[in-house]
C-alpha cells in the first residue's frame, strides 16, 4: 500500500474510532451502565438514563452517521480517492 | 361504515396499491431481481430500507414489549437502531465498492474459497428463516384480528399472500413497493400515537408526551402515574425494571446491534445505491425513517400500558367495584378473545376482571385478603398491544383500520426482503456459484422463486408454534447473524491478514455455539419438547438469555478466526490487493453485471 493510501486509511480508522466511542458511551454507558445515577437528573418527567436508553441514543446515532458521511466524503477529496 | 367493512376497504386499497406497483416495476433480469439495477436514489433507498427493516417485530411487537417490560425493553430500541452506525461505518461503503450482488459472494471472493461461500449461505439461510418465522407470527396476529378468525387460520392466509407478493416482484418491484409500504406504516403508527398522546398528556408529539404531565389534572408526570398504577398491582416499576439483569441488557443490545449489521437483507440494500458516498449516507437516511417510528414507540408502549391498566382497574385497588365487570367488557376485549390471544378466566367467580401480578409474593398475600384467587387475565399476548391500542383508547374506526393495514405492510415488506435474500443465496450462490455455473438467467430466476416458496412453507410451519413473541423470535435471528456474518465481513475489510481457514472456523464456531445455546433452551429448530436443558439451569451462562446470546457467539467467532489465521498461511497477494482496493472509493464500477 502506498504511503498516501496508508495515511488515508489511518485517518479513516481514527474517525471511525472516535465515532464508535461516542456510540458506545451514549447507549451502553448512559443508557445501561450509568442509568441509575443519571435517572436522578430529570428532563420533564423522564430520568436522563431512561431517556438516553429510549430516545437520546437514537438521536445521537443519527448525528454520528451523518458526521461520518460528511467527514469521509471530505477525506476522499483530500486524498483524491473519490469517485468521478 | 362499521369497523369490519372499513378495515376491509383500507386493507384492500393498500394491497391493490402494492400489487399495482409490483406489477408495474417487475423484474425482468437477474440484475433487477437482486439489486434493482443499482439505480435507486439514497433517500428513496433509505426509505425502502426502513420499510424492509421495520418488520412485524418493530411495528406490531416492539411497543407491546415496551409496554410490559418498560425500561428493560430499551434493548430493542437501542439495539435495532445502533446497528446502523456499525453498518454505515464498518461495512456499507466497502461492500458497495466491492460491487457484487450477495453477501456470500463477497465472503467467497474475499476468502478465496467455495467452502467459505457455502458456510456463509448456510448461516444466512438459518438467520433469515428464523427471521421469517418471527414475521409469520406477526402476520398471523394481524390477519387473525383483521378477519376475526383464530391465529392459525390467519397465519395460513398470510402465507398465501406473502407467496403471491414476494415471488412475483424481485428487488426492483420490492424497492418501489416498500417505499409505498413505508408511507402506509409510518402514517398508521404515528396517527394513533398522536391521538393518544393528546388524550393523555395534551401534547401532540408522542416523543415529548413521554416526558409530559398528565392532562387529567392530577399534576403527575405520565411516567410517574404509570409507575404508580403498575406497582399498586404488584408489577415492577415501569421506568426501572430491567430485562434479566444489567449484564443481560448489555449483551442483548450488543447482539441486536451486531446482528443488524450482519443481516443479509439489510446489507444487500447498500449494493443497490449508485456510489460509495451514497452507501454512507444511505444508512443515515434509513435510520432517519426508522427513528420516526422508534422514538414514537416508547410513548406508544407506556401509554398503551396505562390505558390497559385503567380500563381493567376502573377504581380503587381492593374494592369490589374497582375492577371492570366481565359483562361490561368493551368491544375490543371481545374481538381479541376470538383470536385466542387474550384470555380471561373468572377464578374467584365474582364476574369481575382482576388483573395483577400474582408472581409478586407481597401482592399475592394482599390479593388473597381481597378474596382473589389469582390473576384472571390468563393470557395477554404482548403482540396484540399495538393493534389493540387504538381500540383501547376509543379512537375512531378509521384509525383502527389504518393500524391493521400498517401492521400488514410492515410484515409483508420485511418478509419479501428476507425471502429475496434467501432466494438469491440459493439460486445465485449455491446453484449458479457452486453447482451449475452455466445455468441460464431464466432458470436462475425460476430456482430463486422455488426457494422463496420453500422458505415460506417452512417458516409458516414453524410460525404455528413460534419460539417466542414476534420480536423475541426476530432477536434470535439477529443473534445468528451477529455470530456468523458480521465478524466475517468486518475482518474481511479491516484485517488484511484474515485468511480462509480463519473465516470458515470463525463463522462455524460462532453460529454453532449460538445455536447450541438457543436450541438447548428453546428446542431443536424450536420444536417444543426437544430442548435438552438437562442438569444445566436456564440462562446458565451468566444469566444471559438465549435471545441475547449472539453477542457471545460473535466474540467466539472473532477469537477463533484470529487464532486460526495466526496458525495458518496468510491470504495470497492478490487477495491482500483486493482488500486494499475496496478500502478506497475510487474506481468503483458503476453497475456490475456479470
XYZ file of C-alpha atoms in Angstrom:
678
model
C 0.000 0.000 0.000
C 1.392 3.427 -0.862
C 2.051 5.998 1.865
C -0.832 8.171 0.727
C -3.236 5.270 0.844
C -1.979 4.269 4.276
C -2.443 7.794 5.570
C -5.977 7.847 4.185
C -6.741 4.553 5.871
C -5.317 5.755 9.208
C -7.404 8.937 9.055
C -10.439 6.762 8.353
C -9.698 4.472 11.321
C -9.205 7.479 13.615
C -12.569 8.964 12.612
C -14.380 5.640 12.969
C -12.815 5.046 16.399
C -13.888 8.437 17.756
C -17.435 7.984 16.474
C -17.702 4.452 17.863
C -16.518 5.611 21.288
C -19.382 8.138 21.337
C -21.726 5.423 20.059
C -20.711 3.222 22.972
C -20.946 5.936 25.635
C -24.468 7.113 24.826
C -26.008 3.655 24.552
C -24.100 1.254 26.785
C -22.680 3.961 29.072
C -25.559 6.379 29.637
C -28.399 4.045 28.704
C -27.394 0.945 30.649
C -24.341 1.123 32.940
C -24.919 4.622 34.324
C -28.715 4.616 34.024
C -29.445 4.757 37.780
C -27.258 7.715 38.718
C -28.392 9.569 35.588
C -32.045 8.906 36.406
C -31.773 11.291 39.345
C -31.483 14.072 36.761
C -34.904 14.685 35.207
C -35.830 16.328 31.943
C -39.571 16.876 32.170
C -40.936 13.673 33.640
C -38.160 11.423 32.302
C -34.978 10.355 34.075
C -31.905 11.058 31.959
C -30.725 7.437 31.943
C -34.166 6.225 30.841
C -34.252 8.965 28.218
C -30.888 8.008 26.749
C -31.942 4.360 26.654
C -35.245 5.043 24.895
C -34.708 8.184 22.801
C -31.420 10.019 23.303
C -29.144 7.307 21.966
C -31.217 7.043 18.764
C -30.867 10.772 18.075
C -27.120 10.515 18.696
C -26.762 7.556 16.302
C -28.340 9.649 13.559
C -25.943 12.523 14.083
C -22.967 10.130 14.131
C -23.780 8.615 10.736
C -24.205 11.960 9.022
C -20.987 13.307 10.539
C -19.231 10.184 9.278
C -20.634 10.526 5.765
C -19.681 14.209 5.594
C -16.162 13.757 7.025
C -15.415 10.730 4.864
C -16.534 12.443 1.688
C -14.219 15.323 2.579
C -11.360 12.865 3.255
C -11.960 11.195 -0.113
C -11.390 14.533 -1.837
C -8.425 15.458 0.337
C -6.652 12.249 -0.598
C -8.018 12.252 -4.119
C -9.637 8.842 -3.841
C -13.212 9.985 -4.552
C -15.289 8.626 -7.410
C -15.576 10.777 -10.556
C -69.406 2.209 7.839
C -68.797 -0.411 10.514
C -65.288 -1.324 11.578
C -65.111 -4.595 9.679
C -66.107 -3.084 6.326
C -63.828 -0.137 6.874
C -60.875 -2.378 7.663
C -61.504 -4.454 4.547
C -61.653 -1.270 2.464
C -58.432 0.250 3.804
C -56.501 -3.009 3.635
C -57.907 -3.667 0.156
C -56.856 -0.256 -1.164
C -53.306 -0.526 0.190
C -52.903 -4.044 -1.179
C -54.132 -3.005 -4.609
C -51.522 -0.248 -4.491
C -48.657 -2.609 -3.634
C -49.623 -5.176 -6.217
C -50.021 -2.433 -8.827
C -46.536 -1.124 -8.117
C -45.009 -4.602 -8.036
C -46.565 -5.351 -11.402
C -45.513 -2.031 -12.933
C -41.904 -2.432 -11.807
C -41.493 -6.160 -12.069
C -38.054 -7.535 -12.603
C -37.022 -8.878 -15.978
C -33.290 -9.525 -15.467
C -31.359 -11.086 -12.591
C -29.638 -7.707 -12.069
C -33.003 -6.093 -11.497
C -34.221 -9.028 -9.481
C -31.341 -8.934 -6.993
C -30.165 -5.350 -6.921
C -32.719 -3.227 -8.773
C -30.102 -2.401 -11.416
C -28.347 -0.099 -8.904
C -30.486 2.858 -9.927
C -32.007 3.930 -6.625
C -31.519 7.354 -5.016
C -30.100 7.266 -1.420
C -33.175 8.885 0.154
C -35.523 6.533 -1.674
C -33.217 3.669 -0.829
C -33.213 4.775 2.813
C -36.997 4.789 2.901
C -37.219 1.364 1.305
C -34.561 0.054 3.675
C -36.581 1.402 6.585
C -39.686 -0.463 5.408
C -37.656 -3.563 4.730
C -36.085 -3.310 8.133
C -39.101 -2.408 10.233
C -40.923 -5.630 10.349
C -43.827 -7.016 12.272
C -41.365 -7.102 15.166
C -40.943 -3.327 15.117
C -44.476 -2.389 14.202
C -46.628 -4.930 15.975
C -44.469 -6.466 18.650
C -41.975 -3.923 19.956
C -44.328 -1.429 21.599
C -46.090 -4.348 23.297
C -42.781 -5.479 24.736
C -42.052 -1.916 25.821
C -45.472 -1.741 27.454
C -44.789 -4.783 29.610
C -41.015 -4.525 30.076
C -40.674 -0.746 30.422
C -37.069 0.301 30.739
C -35.929 -3.275 30.077
C -37.248 -3.092 26.515
C -34.734 -0.341 25.766
C -32.560 -3.150 24.417
C -34.807 -3.278 21.348
C -34.853 0.487 20.866
C -31.080 0.879 21.056
C -30.200 -2.476 19.554
C -32.244 -2.075 16.405
C -31.023 1.454 15.690
C -27.400 1.387 16.886
C -26.576 -1.329 14.373
C -26.927 1.228 11.609
C -23.899 3.058 12.970
C -21.871 -0.158 12.639
C -23.312 -0.778 9.215
C -22.513 2.716 7.914
C -19.051 2.983 9.466
C -17.751 -0.537 9.081
C -19.453 -2.287 6.176
C -21.699 -0.440 3.736
C -19.184 1.679 1.758
C -16.731 -1.206 1.337
C -19.292 -3.741 0.285
C -20.646 -1.267 -2.259
C -17.140 -0.734 -3.592
C -16.711 -4.454 -3.884
C -19.752 -4.408 -6.131
C -21.318 -7.842 -6.155
C -24.868 -8.954 -5.526
C -24.855 -11.063 -2.401
C -23.120 -11.415 0.954
C -21.860 -14.985 0.373
C -20.380 -13.782 -2.910
C -18.225 -11.292 -1.003
C -17.205 -13.908 1.530
C -16.422 -16.463 -1.174
C -14.226 -13.998 -3.125
C -12.538 -12.370 -0.158
C -11.670 -15.707 1.410
C -10.872 -17.293 -1.986
C -12.916 -20.298 -1.025
C -16.014 -22.057 -2.209
C -16.350 -23.645 1.231
C -16.444 -20.218 2.892
C -19.174 -19.213 0.462
C -21.242 -22.290 1.283
C -20.781 -21.772 5.042
C -21.966 -18.178 4.570
C -25.015 -19.386 2.630
C -25.919 -21.803 5.412
C -25.550 -19.096 8.106
C -27.556 -16.674 6.020
C -30.381 -19.131 5.478
C -30.552 -20.071 9.169
C -30.742 -16.422 10.237
C -33.213 -15.416 7.524
C -35.578 -18.342 8.019
C -35.679 -17.699 11.772
C -36.417 -14.078 10.991
C -39.270 -15.030 8.664
C -40.735 -17.221 11.438
C -40.950 -14.061 13.562
C -42.698 -12.263 10.708
C -45.145 -15.113 10.320
C -46.135 -14.745 13.966
C -46.820 -11.053 13.350
C -48.689 -11.755 10.115
C -50.770 -14.398 11.885
C -51.719 -11.966 14.648
C -52.635 -9.207 12.199
C -54.677 -11.420 9.878
C -56.482 -13.236 12.669
C -57.658 -9.914 14.101
C -58.471 -8.463 10.687
C -60.509 -11.444 9.518
C -61.758 -12.264 13.039
C -60.519 -15.841 12.883
C -58.221 -17.849 15.117
C -54.469 -17.370 14.909
C -53.711 -20.468 12.789
C -56.179 -19.564 10.037
C -54.800 -16.021 9.995
C -51.333 -17.469 9.516
C -52.331 -19.678 6.556
C -53.985 -16.770 4.747
C -50.976 -14.573 5.424
C -48.630 -17.178 3.970
C -50.662 -17.263 0.766
C -50.478 -13.501 0.356
C -46.747 -13.307 1.062
C -46.217 -16.022 -1.520
C -48.062 -14.264 -4.338
C -46.500 -10.980 -3.467
C -42.825 -11.799 -2.952
C -42.446 -14.406 -5.633
C -43.655 -12.070 -8.355
C -41.654 -8.913 -7.777
C -37.958 -9.344 -7.107
C -35.841 -6.476 -5.817
C -36.920 -3.799 -8.254
C -40.586 -4.333 -7.562
C -39.880 -4.726 -3.880
C -37.960 -1.444 -3.597
C -40.744 0.684 -5.041
C -43.447 -1.204 -3.202
C -41.525 -0.795 0.032
C -41.500 2.977 -0.374
C -45.302 2.862 -0.533
C -45.370 0.488 2.407
C -43.168 2.781 4.446
C -45.627 5.635 3.926
C -48.556 3.475 4.953
C -46.874 2.006 8.004
C -45.407 5.227 9.385
C -48.723 7.051 8.953
C -50.517 4.178 10.629
C -48.080 4.144 13.527
C -47.909 7.846 14.261
C -51.568 8.835 13.851
C -52.883 6.819 16.806
C -49.804 7.791 18.822
C -50.589 11.476 18.290
C -54.218 10.978 19.298
C -53.319 9.022 22.408
C -50.568 11.411 23.427
C -53.046 14.293 23.061
C -55.627 12.450 25.167
C -53.266 11.552 27.967
C -50.781 14.413 28.120
C -52.230 17.132 25.910
C -49.059 17.127 23.818
C -49.477 16.211 20.121
C -45.859 14.968 19.835
C -45.584 11.482 21.326
C -41.809 11.944 21.708
C -42.496 14.853 24.072
C -45.626 13.338 25.573
C -43.443 10.626 27.084
C -41.929 13.219 29.412
C -45.121 15.257 29.708
C -47.543 15.574 32.599
C -50.991 14.007 32.800
C -53.829 16.005 31.294
C -56.239 14.654 33.956
C -55.283 17.415 36.390
C -53.507 15.099 38.817
C -50.328 17.123 38.392
C -48.315 13.918 37.970
C -45.974 13.227 35.089
C -47.227 10.491 32.784
C -44.401 8.098 33.700
C -44.851 8.775 37.436
C -48.525 7.945 37.109
C -47.701 4.767 35.202
C -45.140 3.678 37.807
C -47.782 4.254 40.477
C -50.529 2.327 38.666
C -48.416 -0.743 37.922
C -46.666 -1.013 41.287
C -50.054 -0.754 43.036
C -50.962 -4.053 41.355
C -47.702 -5.766 42.208
C -45.991 -5.274 38.842
C -42.433 -3.992 38.627
C -41.840 -0.252 38.388
C -42.033 0.694 34.712
C -39.106 3.086 34.449
C -36.590 0.910 36.298
C -37.469 -2.727 35.603
C -34.584 -4.480 33.887
C -34.702 -7.359 31.425
C -32.969 -10.232 33.185
C -30.026 -8.258 34.526
C -27.963 -5.244 33.527
C -25.402 -7.617 32.018
C -28.100 -9.367 30.014
C -29.361 -5.997 28.730
C -25.838 -5.041 27.714
C -25.267 -8.264 25.813
C -28.793 -8.238 24.342
C -28.317 -4.739 22.944
C -24.922 -5.664 21.524
C -26.328 -8.782 19.924
C -29.101 -6.842 18.182
C -26.708 -4.127 17.011
C -24.179 -6.541 15.545
C -26.996 -8.613 14.096
C -28.418 -5.556 12.340
C -25.109 -5.071 10.612
C -24.928 -8.748 9.722
C -28.366 -9.366 8.280
C -28.123 -10.067 4.581
C -31.424 -8.471 3.579
C -30.295 -5.147 5.041
C -26.755 -5.361 3.706
C -27.886 -6.029 0.132
C -29.730 -2.695 0.189
C -26.372 -0.989 0.097
C -25.454 -2.825 -3.071
C -28.306 -1.005 -4.777
C -27.056 2.599 -4.470
C -25.128 4.245 -7.332
C -21.962 5.317 -5.478
C -19.796 4.576 -2.436
C -20.577 8.008 -0.966
C -24.268 7.154 -1.334
C -23.790 3.945 0.638
C -22.530 6.008 3.587
C -25.417 8.436 3.682
C -27.988 5.828 2.719
C -27.577 4.146 6.111
C -28.189 7.540 7.729
C -31.343 8.114 5.683
C -32.599 4.668 6.566
C -32.092 5.490 10.226
C -33.926 8.823 9.880
C -37.009 6.999 8.662
C -36.608 4.272 11.247
C -36.119 6.786 14.073
C -39.507 8.342 13.383
C -41.114 5.086 14.452
C -38.558 4.158 17.097
C -38.808 7.425 19.007
C -42.616 7.182 18.895
C -42.614 3.625 20.230
C -41.690 4.450 23.875
C -44.730 6.709 24.080
C -46.969 4.133 22.405
C -45.806 1.412 24.779
C -46.098 3.355 28.005
C -49.437 4.936 27.157
C -50.896 1.636 25.953
C -49.956 0.095 29.289
C -51.540 2.971 31.181
C -54.738 2.734 29.141
C -54.922 -1.033 29.546
C -54.473 -0.863 33.318
C -57.028 1.919 33.635
C -59.559 0.049 31.517
C -59.498 -3.020 33.750
C -58.762 -1.370 37.089
C -61.514 1.235 36.969
C -61.499 2.151 40.647
C -59.545 1.723 43.837
C -57.395 -1.401 44.164
C -59.051 -3.871 46.539
C -62.596 -2.504 46.411
C -65.162 -4.748 44.710
C -66.237 -2.060 42.226
C -62.609 -1.248 41.464
C -62.470 -3.932 38.811
C -64.263 -3.985 35.497
C -67.230 -6.328 35.337
C -66.767 -9.007 32.652
C -70.269 -8.431 31.308
C -69.398 -4.797 30.655
C -66.119 -5.501 28.912
C -65.514 -3.325 25.875
C -65.820 -4.476 22.267
C -62.031 -4.710 21.677
C -61.814 -7.176 24.533
C -64.388 -9.441 22.863
C -62.702 -9.111 19.466
C -59.334 -10.190 20.766
C -60.838 -13.049 22.782
C -61.933 -14.519 19.441
C -58.317 -14.763 18.277
C -57.351 -16.655 21.423
C -54.583 -14.150 22.104
C -56.463 -12.592 25.024
C -57.933 -14.912 27.629
C -59.906 -14.391 30.813
C -60.808 -16.892 33.489
C -63.090 -15.928 36.361
C -61.107 -17.676 39.070
C -62.936 -16.291 42.081
C -66.353 -16.330 40.392
C -67.254 -12.683 41.079
C -67.833 -11.781 37.429
C -65.191 -9.083 37.554
C -61.755 -8.915 35.989
C -58.814 -8.906 38.379
C -55.563 -8.235 36.593
C -52.491 -8.154 38.795
C -49.103 -9.754 39.281
C -49.704 -12.966 41.236
C -45.995 -13.798 40.972
C -45.188 -10.990 43.378
C -45.245 -12.551 46.898
C -46.175 -9.312 48.719
C -49.025 -8.530 46.410
C -50.270 -12.120 46.253
C -50.781 -12.009 50.028
C -52.682 -8.741 49.711
C -54.743 -10.153 46.854
C -55.787 -13.127 48.926
C -57.061 -10.776 51.600
C -59.182 -9.092 48.885
C -60.735 -12.504 48.128
C -58.881 -13.080 44.860
C -57.829 -16.456 43.543
C -55.091 -15.365 41.168
C -54.600 -13.185 38.148
C -57.621 -13.626 35.895
C -56.115 -12.276 32.672
C -54.635 -15.673 31.930
C -53.274 -14.607 28.560
C -52.384 -11.156 27.322
C -50.254 -11.752 24.230
C -47.804 -8.833 24.016
C -48.081 -8.844 20.253
C -51.688 -7.611 20.315
C -50.906 -4.329 22.090
C -50.220 -2.080 19.097
C -53.204 -3.359 17.145
C -55.500 -3.152 20.161
C -54.146 0.189 21.314
C -56.407 2.496 19.249
C -59.440 0.453 20.266
C -58.494 0.608 23.941
C -58.123 4.381 23.605
C -61.535 4.667 21.865
C -60.107 6.194 18.710
C -62.275 6.462 15.593
C -62.724 3.328 13.471
C -60.691 4.587 10.514
C -57.630 4.797 12.751
C -58.077 1.171 13.800
C -58.433 0.091 10.168
C -55.304 2.036 9.305
C -53.256 0.333 12.012
C -54.218 -3.097 10.700
C -53.119 -2.032 7.203
C -49.862 -0.643 8.620
C -49.075 -3.838 10.506
C -49.639 -5.885 7.382
C -47.437 -3.513 5.370
C -44.615 -3.875 7.877
C -44.819 -7.656 7.994
C -45.131 -8.084 4.223
C -42.324 -5.718 3.274
C -39.843 -7.440 5.549
C -40.938 -10.942 4.666
C -40.473 -10.051 0.999
C -36.982 -8.618 1.549
C -35.904 -11.643 3.550
C -37.302 -14.099 1.078
C -35.370 -12.323 -1.618
C -32.152 -12.709 0.380
C -32.885 -16.415 0.826
C -33.764 -16.859 -2.835
C -30.656 -15.084 -4.070
C -28.365 -17.046 -1.806
C -29.804 -20.327 -3.021
C -30.159 -19.570 -6.720
C -27.167 -17.245 -7.151
C -24.642 -18.517 -4.608
C -25.484 -22.168 -4.329
C -26.841 -23.151 -7.750
C -25.100 -20.713 -10.087
C -21.975 -20.189 -7.970
C -21.310 -23.745 -6.907
C -23.476 -26.397 -8.532
C -24.176 -25.270 -12.088
C -22.298 -22.153 -13.269
C -23.807 -22.439 -16.768
C -27.416 -22.073 -15.654
C -29.457 -19.729 -17.847
C -30.710 -16.464 -16.372
C -34.275 -17.638 -16.758
C -33.685 -20.851 -14.855
C -31.784 -18.986 -12.148
C -34.808 -16.752 -11.585
C -37.055 -19.792 -11.521
C -34.850 -21.521 -8.939
C -34.959 -18.361 -6.818
C -38.743 -18.367 -6.895
C -38.896 -22.015 -5.855
C -36.503 -21.268 -2.980
C -38.845 -18.488 -1.820
C -41.847 -20.795 -1.870
C -39.944 -23.383 0.151
C -38.882 -20.804 2.712
C -42.461 -19.547 3.131
C -43.757 -23.056 3.741
C -41.022 -23.807 6.251
C -41.404 -20.526 8.132
C -45.183 -20.909 8.161
C -44.855 -24.358 9.683
C -42.665 -23.047 12.500
C -44.900 -19.978 12.786
C -47.641 -22.258 14.096
C -45.568 -22.749 17.233
C -43.297 -19.726 17.378
C -40.474 -19.931 19.937
C -41.276 -16.502 21.359
C -43.211 -13.300 20.665
C -42.524 -11.890 17.212
C -39.804 -9.577 18.499
C -38.188 -12.329 20.573
C -38.048 -14.713 17.610
C -36.575 -11.971 15.481
C -33.977 -11.331 18.193
C -32.789 -14.932 17.829
C -32.372 -14.372 14.085
C -30.218 -11.359 14.883
C -28.130 -13.441 17.221
C -27.468 -15.950 14.445
C -26.466 -13.191 12.013
C -24.339 -11.457 14.650
C -22.391 -14.579 15.476
C -21.626 -15.555 11.884
C -21.899 -12.983 9.088
C -20.839 -9.705 10.711
C -17.435 -10.816 12.051
C -16.527 -12.452 8.734
C -17.408 -9.288 6.812
C -15.719 -6.919 9.206
C -12.473 -8.868 9.391
C -12.557 -9.257 5.628
C -12.302 -5.481 5.326
C -10.296 -4.418 8.376
C -7.903 -7.325 8.769
C -5.862 -7.879 5.629
C -4.244 -10.993 7.083
C -7.526 -12.759 7.819
C -7.476 -15.928 5.746
C -9.720 -18.693 4.508
C -9.302 -21.085 7.437
C -9.853 -18.324 9.992
C -13.094 -17.166 8.387
C -14.517 -20.656 7.980
C -13.696 -21.754 11.523
C -14.828 -18.415 12.937
C -18.223 -18.497 11.264
C -18.852 -22.150 12.078
C -17.890 -21.881 15.738
C -19.752 -18.581 16.255
C -23.063 -19.717 14.828
C -22.548 -23.214 16.248
C -22.239 -22.083 19.827
C -25.129 -19.630 19.466
C -27.412 -22.301 18.042
C -26.402 -24.723 20.745
C -27.365 -22.237 23.448
C -30.632 -21.246 21.755
C -31.728 -24.795 20.933
C -30.751 -26.012 24.360
C -33.282 -23.564 25.782
C -35.913 -23.468 23.076
C -35.792 -26.909 21.475
C -34.042 -28.169 18.346
C -35.266 -25.990 15.457
C -37.740 -24.617 18.070
C -39.742 -27.842 18.162
C -41.319 -27.936 21.619
C -40.189 -30.753 23.876
C -36.779 -31.207 22.318
C -34.901 -28.737 24.487
C -32.029 -30.517 26.169
C -31.522 -28.438 29.280
C -30.610 -31.461 31.379
C -28.736 -30.558 34.525
C -27.981 -27.036 33.498
C -30.209 -24.284 34.830
C -31.959 -21.877 32.487
C -29.807 -18.999 31.227
C -26.833 -20.757 32.787
C -24.222 -18.593 31.104
C -24.074 -15.575 33.482
C -27.849 -15.269 33.277
C -27.731 -14.320 29.608
C -30.963 -15.186 27.820
C -30.786 -17.213 24.578
C -32.206 -14.247 22.631
C -29.163 -12.229 23.670
C -26.510 -14.854 23.091
C -25.477 -13.726 19.595
C -23.011 -11.214 21.022
C -21.172 -14.006 22.837
C -21.220 -16.023 19.607
C -19.673 -13.040 17.805
C -16.885 -12.827 20.379
C -16.220 -16.542 19.892
C -16.202 -16.023 16.125
C -13.657 -13.179 16.308
C -11.387 -15.062 18.731
C -11.412 -18.359 16.858
C -10.888 -16.635 13.499
C -7.904 -14.638 14.729
C -6.323 -17.621 16.478
C -6.733 -19.893 13.453
C -5.471 -17.276 10.988
C -2.295 -16.833 13.059
C -1.588 -20.533 12.796
C -2.255 -20.942 9.070
C -0.843 -19.432 5.886
C -1.689 -15.765 5.192
C -4.001 -14.992 2.248
C -2.357 -14.796 -1.208
C -1.113 -11.435 -2.511
C -3.953 -10.819 -4.930
C -6.423 -11.078 -2.030
C -4.450 -8.559 0.008
C -4.559 -6.230 -3.011
C -8.281 -6.790 -3.275
C -8.672 -5.639 0.342
C -6.571 -2.552 -0.339
C -8.717 -1.829 -3.323
C -12.062 -1.993 -1.510
C -10.751 0.416 1.117
C -10.729 3.323 -1.323
C -13.843 4.516 -3.156
C -12.022 5.457 -6.381
C -12.608 3.145 -9.273
C -15.895 1.700 -8.132
C -17.681 0.282 -11.112
C -20.988 1.946 -11.845
C -23.129 -1.095 -12.345
C -21.647 -4.543 -12.277
C -23.420 -7.030 -14.454
C -21.888 -10.445 -14.591
